[in-house]
Amino acid sequence: MAERTLSIIKPDAVSKNVIGEIIKRFESAQLKIVAIQMRHLTKKEAEAFYDVHRERPFFDSLATFMSSGPVVAMVLEGENAVAKNRTLMGATDPKKADKGTIRADFAGSIEANAVHGSDSSASAAVEIPFFFSRLDLVR
Ligand code: ADP
Ligand code: MG
């Protein structure tokens, strides 16, 4: 069953010029990009996206980081897209991320960790419409 997930290349990875390297990993893993956009979020927009983390101590810093430069948001489609993307990403803390994962290779810190990926298909169903309308999704 094809599944969809939201991926974001975060400001740190965009500024390191590794958008292509990261997208190559998704494509090599048979994940298909069915929507893509680059945008510079406002702090309010970043706060709204990460609303589930509002009570966490790092929330304000995270929203500041996520609005510090442009991001690339994508919808990835494929078999087990949510879990497959999380495996490609690696652990939240790049120091704990498996060798060869996106975060191990491109992330600088637990906050500036290169990529976001939906953690479940329920989260994807909320996160995809945050960035994309039905008409933006190619079929
Ligand atoms: P993930 O992105 O792996 O799903 P979380 O959902 O737990 O991780 O956290 C969301 C984002 O918040 C992380 O990707 C990271 O950018 C940031 N973050 C998580 N934990 C911390 C922390 N302890 N200190 C600073 N930033 C954090
Ligand atoms: Mg998460």
PDB file of N, CA and C and ligand atoms in Angstrom, residues 10 50 52-53 56-59 61-62 65-66 86 89-93 103 109-119, ligand 1:
ATOM      1  N   LYS A  10      15.477  21.102   6.545  1.00  0.00           N
ATOM      2  CA  LYS A  10      15.479  22.236   7.476  1.00  0.00           C
ATOM      3  C   LYS A  10      16.497  23.304   7.063  1.00  0.00           C
ATOM      4  N   TYR A  50       4.905  23.157  14.680  1.00  0.00           N
ATOM      5  CA  TYR A  50       5.410  22.336  15.798  1.00  0.00           C
ATOM      6  C   TYR A  50       4.528  22.483  17.041  1.00  0.00           C
ATOM      7  N   VAL A  52       2.544  20.608  18.564  1.00  0.00           N
ATOM      8  CA  VAL A  52       2.562  19.473  19.526  1.00  0.00           C
ATOM      9  C   VAL A  52       3.721  19.594  20.522  1.00  0.00           C
ATOM     10  N   HIS A  53       4.740  20.396  20.183  1.00  0.00           N
ATOM     11  CA  HIS A  53       5.896  20.534  21.074  1.00  0.00           C
ATOM     12  C   HIS A  53       5.847  21.824  21.893  1.00  0.00           C
ATOM     13  N   ARG A  56       7.354  21.915  25.315  1.00  0.00           N
ATOM     14  CA  ARG A  56       8.739  21.458  25.490  1.00  0.00           C
ATOM     15  C   ARG A  56       9.671  22.648  25.726  1.00  0.00           C
ATOM     16  N   PRO A  57      10.739  22.446  26.509  1.00  0.00           N
ATOM     17  CA  PRO A  57      11.656  23.553  26.816  1.00  0.00           C
ATOM     18  C   PRO A  57      12.336  24.138  25.583  1.00  0.00           C
ATOM     19  N   PHE A  58      12.462  23.322  24.515  1.00  0.00           N
ATOM     20  CA  PHE A  58      13.180  23.793  23.318  1.00  0.00           C
ATOM     21  C   PHE A  58      12.256  24.427  22.279  1.00  0.00           C
ATOM     22  N   PHE A  59      10.958  24.587  22.609  1.00  0.00           N
ATOM     23  CA  PHE A  59       9.978  25.034  21.611  1.00  0.00           C
ATOM     24  C   PHE A  59      10.331  26.384  20.981  1.00  0.00           C
ATOM     25  N   SER A  61      13.200  28.038  20.875  1.00  0.00           N
ATOM     26  CA  SER A  61      14.443  27.932  20.111  1.00  0.00           C
ATOM     27  C   SER A  61      14.217  27.193  18.791  1.00  0.00           C
ATOM     28  N   LEU A  62      13.412  26.128  18.840  1.00  0.00           N
ATOM     29  CA  LEU A  62      13.107  25.349  17.628  1.00  0.00           C
ATOM     30  C   LEU A  62      12.377  26.210  16.589  1.00  0.00           C
ATOM     31  N   PHE A  65      14.831  28.635  15.079  1.00  0.00           N
ATOM     32  CA  PHE A  65      15.679  27.927  14.105  1.00  0.00           C
ATOM     33  C   PHE A  65      14.921  27.631  12.815  1.00  0.00           C
ATOM     34  N   MET A  66      13.700  27.115  12.929  1.00  0.00           N
ATOM     35  CA  MET A  66      12.949  26.708  11.732  1.00  0.00           C
ATOM     36  C   MET A  66      12.547  27.896  10.864  1.00  0.00           C
ATOM     37  N   ARG A  86      11.745   7.736   8.137  1.00  0.00           N
ATOM     38  CA  ARG A  86      12.348   7.835   9.473  1.00  0.00           C
ATOM     39  C   ARG A  86      13.660   7.040   9.529  1.00  0.00           C
ATOM     40  N   MET A  89      16.283   9.043   7.784  1.00  0.00           N
ATOM     41  CA  MET A  89      16.639  10.238   8.565  1.00  0.00           C
ATOM     42  C   MET A  89      17.638   9.937   9.670  1.00  0.00           C
ATOM     43  N   GLY A  90      17.412   8.852  10.415  1.00  0.00           N
ATOM     44  CA  GLY A  90      18.220   8.557  11.606  1.00  0.00           C
ATOM     45  C   GLY A  90      17.648   9.236  12.841  1.00  0.00           C
ATOM     46  N   ALA A  91      18.273   8.953  13.978  1.00  0.00           N
ATOM     47  CA  ALA A  91      17.763   9.450  15.264  1.00  0.00           C
ATOM     48  C   ALA A  91      17.791  10.972  15.329  1.00  0.00           C
ATOM     49  N   THR A  92      16.899  11.531  16.167  1.00  0.00           N
ATOM     50  CA  THR A  92      16.784  12.984  16.344  1.00  0.00           C
ATOM     51  C   THR A  92      18.139  13.618  16.643  1.00  0.00           C
ATOM     52  N   ASP A  93      18.891  12.983  17.556  1.00  0.00           N
ATOM     53  CA  ASP A  93      20.215  13.492  17.923  1.00  0.00           C
ATOM     54  C   ASP A  93      21.247  12.888  16.965  1.00  0.00           C
ATOM     55  N   ARG A 103      20.786  12.354   9.041  1.00  0.00           N
ATOM     56  CA  ARG A 103      21.195  13.168  10.193  1.00  0.00           C
ATOM     57  C   ARG A 103      22.651  12.891  10.584  1.00  0.00           C
ATOM     58  N   SER A 109      23.493  19.347  15.098  1.00  0.00           N
ATOM     59  CA  SER A 109      23.083  19.309  16.512  1.00  0.00           C
ATOM     60  C   SER A 109      21.714  18.663  16.628  1.00  0.00           C
ATOM     61  N   ILE A 110      21.285  18.412  17.858  1.00  0.00           N
ATOM     62  CA  ILE A 110      19.957  17.811  18.069  1.00  0.00           C
ATOM     63  C   ILE A 110      18.852  18.752  17.576  1.00  0.00           C
ATOM     64  N   GLU A 111      19.103  20.058  17.584  1.00  0.00           N
ATOM     65  CA  GLU A 111      18.096  21.006  17.081  1.00  0.00           C
ATOM     66  C   GLU A 111      18.227  21.197  15.567  1.00  0.00           C
ATOM     67  N   ALA A 112      19.430  21.558  15.130  1.00  0.00           N
ATOM     68  CA  ALA A 112      19.670  21.770  13.691  1.00  0.00           C
ATOM     69  C   ALA A 112      20.019  20.424  13.084  1.00  0.00           C
ATOM     70  N   ASN A 113      18.971  19.601  12.889  1.00  0.00           N
ATOM     71  CA  ASN A 113      19.215  18.192  12.528  1.00  0.00           C
ATOM     72  C   ASN A 113      18.748  17.848  11.112  1.00  0.00           C
ATOM     73  N   ALA A 114      18.835  18.817  10.229  1.00  0.00           N
ATOM     74  CA  ALA A 114      18.768  18.611   8.771  1.00  0.00           C
ATOM     75  C   ALA A 114      17.392  18.308   8.173  1.00  0.00           C
ATOM     76  N   VAL A 115      16.627  17.439   8.826  1.00  0.00           N
ATOM     77  CA  VAL A 115      15.350  17.029   8.237  1.00  0.00           C
ATOM     78  C   VAL A 115      14.261  16.807   9.279  1.00  0.00           C
ATOM     79  N   HIS A 116      13.046  16.997   8.823  1.00  0.00           N
ATOM     80  CA  HIS A 116      11.852  16.587   9.575  1.00  0.00           C
ATOM     81  C   HIS A 116      11.178  15.469   8.790  1.00  0.00           C
ATOM     82  N   GLY A 117      10.567  14.531   9.508  1.00  0.00           N
ATOM     83  CA  GLY A 117       9.727  13.532   8.860  1.00  0.00           C
ATOM     84  C   GLY A 117       8.558  13.189   9.758  1.00  0.00           C
ATOM     85  N   SER A 118       7.364  13.071   9.184  1.00  0.00           N
ATOM     86  CA  SER A 118       6.192  12.690   9.978  1.00  0.00           C
ATOM     87  C   SER A 118       6.501  11.408  10.750  1.00  0.00           C
ATOM     88  N   ASP A 119       6.004  11.324  11.999  1.00  0.00           N
ATOM     89  CA  ASP A 119       6.315  10.141  12.821  1.00  0.00           C
ATOM     90  C   ASP A 119       5.244   9.057  12.741  1.00  0.00           C
TER      91      ASP A 119
HETATM   92  P1  ADP B   1      12.028  14.153  15.416  1.00  0.00           P
HETATM   93  O1  ADP B   1      12.258  15.333  14.484  1.00  0.00           O
HETATM   94  O2  ADP B   1      13.131  13.148  15.309  1.00  0.00           O
HETATM   95  O3  ADP B   1      10.659  13.546  15.237  1.00  0.00           O
HETATM   96  P2  ADP B   1      11.009  15.367  17.864  1.00  0.00           P
HETATM   97  O4  ADP B   1       9.656  15.277  17.250  1.00  0.00           O
HETATM   98  O5  ADP B   1      11.206  14.794  19.224  1.00  0.00           O
HETATM   99  O6  ADP B   1      12.137  14.721  16.916  1.00  0.00           O
HETATM  100  O7  ADP B   1      11.454  16.885  17.956  1.00  0.00           O
HETATM  101  C1  ADP B   1      11.140  17.788  16.913  1.00  0.00           C
HETATM  102  C2  ADP B   1      12.367  18.620  16.624  1.00  0.00           C
HETATM  103  O8  ADP B   1      12.665  19.429  17.770  1.00  0.00           O
HETATM  104  C3  ADP B   1      13.655  17.837  16.376  1.00  0.00           C
HETATM  105  O9  ADP B   1      13.778  17.352  15.052  1.00  0.00           O
HETATM  106  C4  ADP B   1      14.711  18.881  16.688  1.00  0.00           C
HETATM  107  O10 ADP B   1      14.864  19.827  15.621  1.00  0.00           O
HETATM  108  C5  ADP B   1      14.072  19.585  17.883  1.00  0.00           C
HETATM  109  N1  ADP B   1      14.501  18.995  19.161  1.00  0.00           N
HETATM  110  C6  ADP B   1      14.138  17.790  19.670  1.00  0.00           C
HETATM  111  N2  ADP B   1      14.703  17.561  20.866  1.00  0.00           N
HETATM  112  C7  ADP B   1      15.453  18.669  21.132  1.00  0.00           C
HETATM  113  C8  ADP B   1      16.290  19.067  22.221  1.00  0.00           C
HETATM  114  N3  ADP B   1      16.475  18.283  23.279  1.00  0.00           N
HETATM  115  N4  ADP B   1      16.904  20.272  22.149  1.00  0.00           N
HETATM  116  C9  ADP B   1      16.723  21.085  21.074  1.00  0.00           C
HETATM  117  N5  ADP B   1      15.943  20.781  20.026  1.00  0.00           N
HETATM  118  C10 ADP B   1      15.316  19.579  20.040  1.00  0.00           C
END
